[in-house]
CSV table of C-alpha atoms in Angstrom, one decimal:
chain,number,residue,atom,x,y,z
A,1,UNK,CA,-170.4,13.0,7.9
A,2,UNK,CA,-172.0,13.9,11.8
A,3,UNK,CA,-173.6,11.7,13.7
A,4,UNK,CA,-177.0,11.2,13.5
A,5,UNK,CA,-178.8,10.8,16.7
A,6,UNK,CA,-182.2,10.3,15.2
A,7,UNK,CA,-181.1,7.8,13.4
A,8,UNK,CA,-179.3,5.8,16.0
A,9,UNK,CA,-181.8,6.0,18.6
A,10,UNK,CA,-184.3,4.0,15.6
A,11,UNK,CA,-181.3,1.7,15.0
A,12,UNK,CA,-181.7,0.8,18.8
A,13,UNK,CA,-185.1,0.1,18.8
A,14,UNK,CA,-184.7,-1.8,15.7
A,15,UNK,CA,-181.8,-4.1,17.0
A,16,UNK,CA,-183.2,-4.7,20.1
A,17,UNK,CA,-185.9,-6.5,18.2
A,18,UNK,CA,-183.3,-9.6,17.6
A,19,UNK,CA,-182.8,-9.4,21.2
A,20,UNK,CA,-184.5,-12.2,22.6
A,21,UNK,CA,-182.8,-14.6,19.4
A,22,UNK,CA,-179.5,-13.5,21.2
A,23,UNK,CA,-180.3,-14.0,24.9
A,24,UNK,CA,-181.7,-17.5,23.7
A,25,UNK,CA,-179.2,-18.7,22.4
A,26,UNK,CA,-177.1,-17.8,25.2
A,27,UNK,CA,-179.3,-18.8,28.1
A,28,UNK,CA,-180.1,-22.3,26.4
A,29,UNK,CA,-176.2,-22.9,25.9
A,30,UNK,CA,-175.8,-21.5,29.6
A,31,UNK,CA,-178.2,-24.4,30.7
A,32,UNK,CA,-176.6,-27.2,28.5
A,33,UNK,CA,-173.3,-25.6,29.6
A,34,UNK,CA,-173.9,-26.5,33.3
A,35,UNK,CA,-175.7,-29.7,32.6
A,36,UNK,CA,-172.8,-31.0,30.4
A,37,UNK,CA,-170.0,-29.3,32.8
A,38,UNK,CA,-171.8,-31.3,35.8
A,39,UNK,CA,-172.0,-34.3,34.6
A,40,UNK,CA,-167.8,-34.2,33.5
A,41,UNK,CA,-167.0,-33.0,37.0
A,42,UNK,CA,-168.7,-35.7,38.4
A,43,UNK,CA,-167.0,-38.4,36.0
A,44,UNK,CA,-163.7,-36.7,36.8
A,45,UNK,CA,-164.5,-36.9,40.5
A,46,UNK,CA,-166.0,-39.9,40.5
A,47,UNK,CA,-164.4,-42.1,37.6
A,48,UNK,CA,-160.4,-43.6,37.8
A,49,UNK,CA,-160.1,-44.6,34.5
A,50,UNK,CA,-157.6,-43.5,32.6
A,51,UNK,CA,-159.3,-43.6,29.3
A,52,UNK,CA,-162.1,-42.4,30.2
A,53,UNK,CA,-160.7,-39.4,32.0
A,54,UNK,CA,-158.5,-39.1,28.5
A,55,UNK,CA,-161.4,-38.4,26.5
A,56,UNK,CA,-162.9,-35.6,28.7
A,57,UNK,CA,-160.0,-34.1,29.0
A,58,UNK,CA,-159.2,-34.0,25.4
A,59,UNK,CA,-162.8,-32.7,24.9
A,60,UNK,CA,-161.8,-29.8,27.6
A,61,UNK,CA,-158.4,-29.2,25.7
A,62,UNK,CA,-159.8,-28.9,22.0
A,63,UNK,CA,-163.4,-26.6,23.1
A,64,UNK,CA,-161.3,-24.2,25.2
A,65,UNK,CA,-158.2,-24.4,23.0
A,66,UNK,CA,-159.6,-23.4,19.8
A,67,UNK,CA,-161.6,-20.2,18.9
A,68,UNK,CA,-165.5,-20.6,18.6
A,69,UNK,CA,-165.5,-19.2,15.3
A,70,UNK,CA,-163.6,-22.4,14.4
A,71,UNK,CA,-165.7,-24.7,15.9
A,72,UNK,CA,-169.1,-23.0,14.4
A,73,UNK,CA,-167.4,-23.2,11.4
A,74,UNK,CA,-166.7,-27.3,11.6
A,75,UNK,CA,-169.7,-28.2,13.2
A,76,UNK,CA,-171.9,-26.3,10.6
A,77,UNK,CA,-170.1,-26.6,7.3
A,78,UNK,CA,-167.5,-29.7,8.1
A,79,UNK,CA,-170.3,-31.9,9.8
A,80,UNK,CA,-173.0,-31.9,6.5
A,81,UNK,CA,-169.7,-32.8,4.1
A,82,UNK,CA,-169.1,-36.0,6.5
A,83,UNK,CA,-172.8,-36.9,7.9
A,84,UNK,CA,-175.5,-35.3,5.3
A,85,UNK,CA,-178.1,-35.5,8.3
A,86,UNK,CA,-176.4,-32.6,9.8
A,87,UNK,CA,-177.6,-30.2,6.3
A,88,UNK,CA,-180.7,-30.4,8.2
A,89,UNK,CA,-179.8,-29.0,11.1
A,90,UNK,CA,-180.5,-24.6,11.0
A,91,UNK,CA,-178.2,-22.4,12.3
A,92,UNK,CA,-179.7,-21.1,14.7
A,93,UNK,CA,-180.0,-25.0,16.2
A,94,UNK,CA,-176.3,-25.7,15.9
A,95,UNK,CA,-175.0,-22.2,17.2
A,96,UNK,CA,-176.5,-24.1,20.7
A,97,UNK,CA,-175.4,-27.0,20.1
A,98,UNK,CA,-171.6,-25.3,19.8
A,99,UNK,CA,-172.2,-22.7,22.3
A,100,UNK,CA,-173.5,-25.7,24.7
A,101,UNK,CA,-170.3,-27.9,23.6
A,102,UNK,CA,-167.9,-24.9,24.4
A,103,UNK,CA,-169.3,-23.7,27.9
A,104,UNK,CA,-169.8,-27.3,29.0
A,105,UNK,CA,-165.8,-27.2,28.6
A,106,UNK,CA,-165.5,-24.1,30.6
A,107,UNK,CA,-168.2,-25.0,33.0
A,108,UNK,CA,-166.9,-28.3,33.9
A,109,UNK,CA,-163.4,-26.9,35.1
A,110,UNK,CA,-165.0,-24.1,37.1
A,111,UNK,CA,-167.7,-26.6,38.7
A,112,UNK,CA,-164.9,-29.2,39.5
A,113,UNK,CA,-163.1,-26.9,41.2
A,114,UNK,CA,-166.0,-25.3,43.3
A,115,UNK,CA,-166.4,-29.1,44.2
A,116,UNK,CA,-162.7,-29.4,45.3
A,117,UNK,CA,-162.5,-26.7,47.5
A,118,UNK,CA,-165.6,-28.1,49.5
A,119,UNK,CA,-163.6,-30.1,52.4
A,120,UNK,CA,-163.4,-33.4,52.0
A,121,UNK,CA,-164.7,-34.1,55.9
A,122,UNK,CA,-168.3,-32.9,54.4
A,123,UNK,CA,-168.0,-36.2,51.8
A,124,UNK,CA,-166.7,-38.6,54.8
A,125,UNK,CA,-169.4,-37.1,57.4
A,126,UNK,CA,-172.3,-37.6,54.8
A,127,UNK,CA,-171.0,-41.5,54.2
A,128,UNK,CA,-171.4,-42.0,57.6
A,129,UNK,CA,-174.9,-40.6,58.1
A,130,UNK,CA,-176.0,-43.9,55.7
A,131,UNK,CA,-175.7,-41.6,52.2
A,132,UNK,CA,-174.1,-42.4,49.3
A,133,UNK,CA,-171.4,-40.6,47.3
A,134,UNK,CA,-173.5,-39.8,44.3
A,135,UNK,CA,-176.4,-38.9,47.0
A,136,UNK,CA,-173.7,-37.1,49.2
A,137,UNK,CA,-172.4,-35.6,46.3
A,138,UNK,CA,-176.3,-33.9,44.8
A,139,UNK,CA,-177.1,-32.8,48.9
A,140,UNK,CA,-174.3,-31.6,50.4
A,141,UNK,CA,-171.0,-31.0,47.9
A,142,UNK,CA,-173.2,-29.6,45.2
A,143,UNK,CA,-174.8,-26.8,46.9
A,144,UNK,CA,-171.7,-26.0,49.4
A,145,UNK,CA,-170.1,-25.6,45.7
A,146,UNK,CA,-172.6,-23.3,43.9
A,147,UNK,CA,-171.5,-20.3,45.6
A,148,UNK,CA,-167.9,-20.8,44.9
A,149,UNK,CA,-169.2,-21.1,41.3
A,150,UNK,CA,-171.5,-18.6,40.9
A,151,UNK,CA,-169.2,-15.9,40.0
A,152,UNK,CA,-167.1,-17.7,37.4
A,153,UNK,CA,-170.7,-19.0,36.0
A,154,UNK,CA,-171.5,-15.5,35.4
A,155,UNK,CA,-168.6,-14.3,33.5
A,156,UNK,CA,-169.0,-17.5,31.3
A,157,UNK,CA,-172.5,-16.3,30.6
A,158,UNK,CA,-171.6,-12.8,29.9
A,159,UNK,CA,-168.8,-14.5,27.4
A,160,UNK,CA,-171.4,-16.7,25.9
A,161,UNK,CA,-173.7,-13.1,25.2
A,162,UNK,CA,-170.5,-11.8,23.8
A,163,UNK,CA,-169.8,-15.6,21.6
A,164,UNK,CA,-173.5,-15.1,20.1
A,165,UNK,CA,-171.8,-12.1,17.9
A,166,UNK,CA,-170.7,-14.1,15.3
A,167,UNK,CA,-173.3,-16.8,15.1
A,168,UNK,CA,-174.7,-14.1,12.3
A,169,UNK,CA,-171.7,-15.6,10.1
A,170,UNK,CA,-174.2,-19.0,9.6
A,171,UNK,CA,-176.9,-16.8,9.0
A,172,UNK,CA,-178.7,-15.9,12.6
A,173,UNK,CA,-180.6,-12.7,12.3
A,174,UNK,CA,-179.4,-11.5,15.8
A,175,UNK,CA,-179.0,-8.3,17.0
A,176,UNK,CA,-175.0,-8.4,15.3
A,177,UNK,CA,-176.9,-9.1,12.3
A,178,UNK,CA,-179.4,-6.4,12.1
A,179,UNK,CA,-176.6,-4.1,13.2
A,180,UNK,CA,-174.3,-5.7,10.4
A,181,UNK,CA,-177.4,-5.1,7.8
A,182,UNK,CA,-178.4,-2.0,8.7
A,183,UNK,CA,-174.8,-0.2,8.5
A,184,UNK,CA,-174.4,-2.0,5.2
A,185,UNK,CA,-177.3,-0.4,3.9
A,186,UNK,CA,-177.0,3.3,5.2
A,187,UNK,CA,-173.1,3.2,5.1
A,188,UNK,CA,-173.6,4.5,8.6
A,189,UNK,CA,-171.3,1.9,10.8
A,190,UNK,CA,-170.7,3.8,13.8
A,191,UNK,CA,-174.2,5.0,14.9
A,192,UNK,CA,-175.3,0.5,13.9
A,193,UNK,CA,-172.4,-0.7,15.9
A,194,UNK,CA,-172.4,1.8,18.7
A,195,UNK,CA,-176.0,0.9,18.9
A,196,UNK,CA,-175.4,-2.7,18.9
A,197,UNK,CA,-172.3,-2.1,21.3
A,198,UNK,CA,-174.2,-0.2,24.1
A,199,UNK,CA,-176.9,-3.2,23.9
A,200,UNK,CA,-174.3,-5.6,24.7
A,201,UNK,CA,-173.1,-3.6,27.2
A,202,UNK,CA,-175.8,-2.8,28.8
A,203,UNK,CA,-176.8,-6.9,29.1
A,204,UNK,CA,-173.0,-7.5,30.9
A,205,UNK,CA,-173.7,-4.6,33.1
A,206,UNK,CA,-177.2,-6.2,34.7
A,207,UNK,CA,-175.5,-9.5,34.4
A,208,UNK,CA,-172.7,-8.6,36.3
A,209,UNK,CA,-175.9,-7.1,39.0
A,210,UNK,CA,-177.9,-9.9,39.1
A,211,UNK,CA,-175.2,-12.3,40.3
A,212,UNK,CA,-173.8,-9.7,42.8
A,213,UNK,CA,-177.6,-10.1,44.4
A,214,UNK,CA,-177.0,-13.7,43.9
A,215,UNK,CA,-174.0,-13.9,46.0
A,216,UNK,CA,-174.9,-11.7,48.6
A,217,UNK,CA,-178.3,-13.9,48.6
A,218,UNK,CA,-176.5,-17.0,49.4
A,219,UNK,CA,-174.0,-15.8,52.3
A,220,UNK,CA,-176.5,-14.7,54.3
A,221,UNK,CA,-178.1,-18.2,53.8
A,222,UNK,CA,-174.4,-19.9,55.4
């Protein structure tokens, strides 16, 4: 069999249709990602207790220690056999929740230690101005941080782009599952996959663009 280039130039038109369940997905887990990841790094900065610093780090340990397959696979066919409220919950729905859970791991490592490398002297200098730490913290160590971060940020996004590829196991029609539906019909796998490959590709490449405007944004800003 040849390749037919008719063919996979309407495969790409076709998949690119599920485009915008993919990048949703991804941008919404991006968004809880940082939220969650914030909100840990602060804890961790902020918080001396033992137990408490025990639990997030044993939520760090088991997101980033076991594949996401896995973890779409408890939370969205163990969860319903323990908690029959969760049979409710679409797939679609709990690939975010998962995705969210999983970069929030990621993302709070990466933004604690964007905080770190910000010099102390900028926390003790803001304490004596009258601010607080959690007020210190939000105005000064925060954004001094975000450009250290912004590069790891942006390969976690391109790997949560790449993670939506098997949400189509639970059933979401993304662009993996048009591409997974379409070679299964015409038995043509390499012009559906190339198709769907080039796509993601293409995504990482003006990812990988956009946050090198980003960062040349912010250091002409310091």
């Amino acid at each position: 069999m040849s390749f037919d280039i008719n063919y996979f130039v309407k495969r790409i038109l076709v998949i690119g249709r599920y485009l915008p369940t993919t990048l949703s997905i991804a941008v919404f887990a991006m968004l809880f990602g940082i939220m969650i990841g914030m909100v840990l790094a602060i804890i961790k900065s902020e918080v001396k207790s033992r137990y408490v610093n025990l639990i997030i780090d044993t939520y760090i340990s088991f997101f980033r220690g076991t594949p996401l397959m896995v973890q779409l696979f408890i939370f969205y066919f163990g969860l319903p056999q323990l908690f029959e409220s969760f049979s409710n919950v679409g797939a679609y729905e709990m690939s975010i929740v998962v995705m969210s859970l999983n970069a929030g791991a990621y993302m709070s490592v990466i933004i604690r230690s964007a905080m770190n490398s910000v010099h102390k002297n900028q926390m003790e200098a803001a304490q004596s101005l009258g601010m607080g730490r959690i007020k210190a913290m939000v105005r000064i160590i925060i954004p001094q941080s975000a450009r250290i971060a912004v590069p790891p940020l942006s390969n976690t996004f391109i790997s949560l782009i790449q993670g939506t590829s098997i949400t189509f196991i639970l059933g979401v029609k993304d662009i993996m599952a048009s591409a997974k539906v379409g070679a299964s019909a015409s038995y043509k796998f390499f012009e559906n996959f190339l198709a769907v490959g080039l796509i993601y590709w293409g995504i990482t490449i003006l990812i990988s663009y956009v946050t090198k405007m980003i960062e040349t944004r912010m250091d002409k800003s310091y």
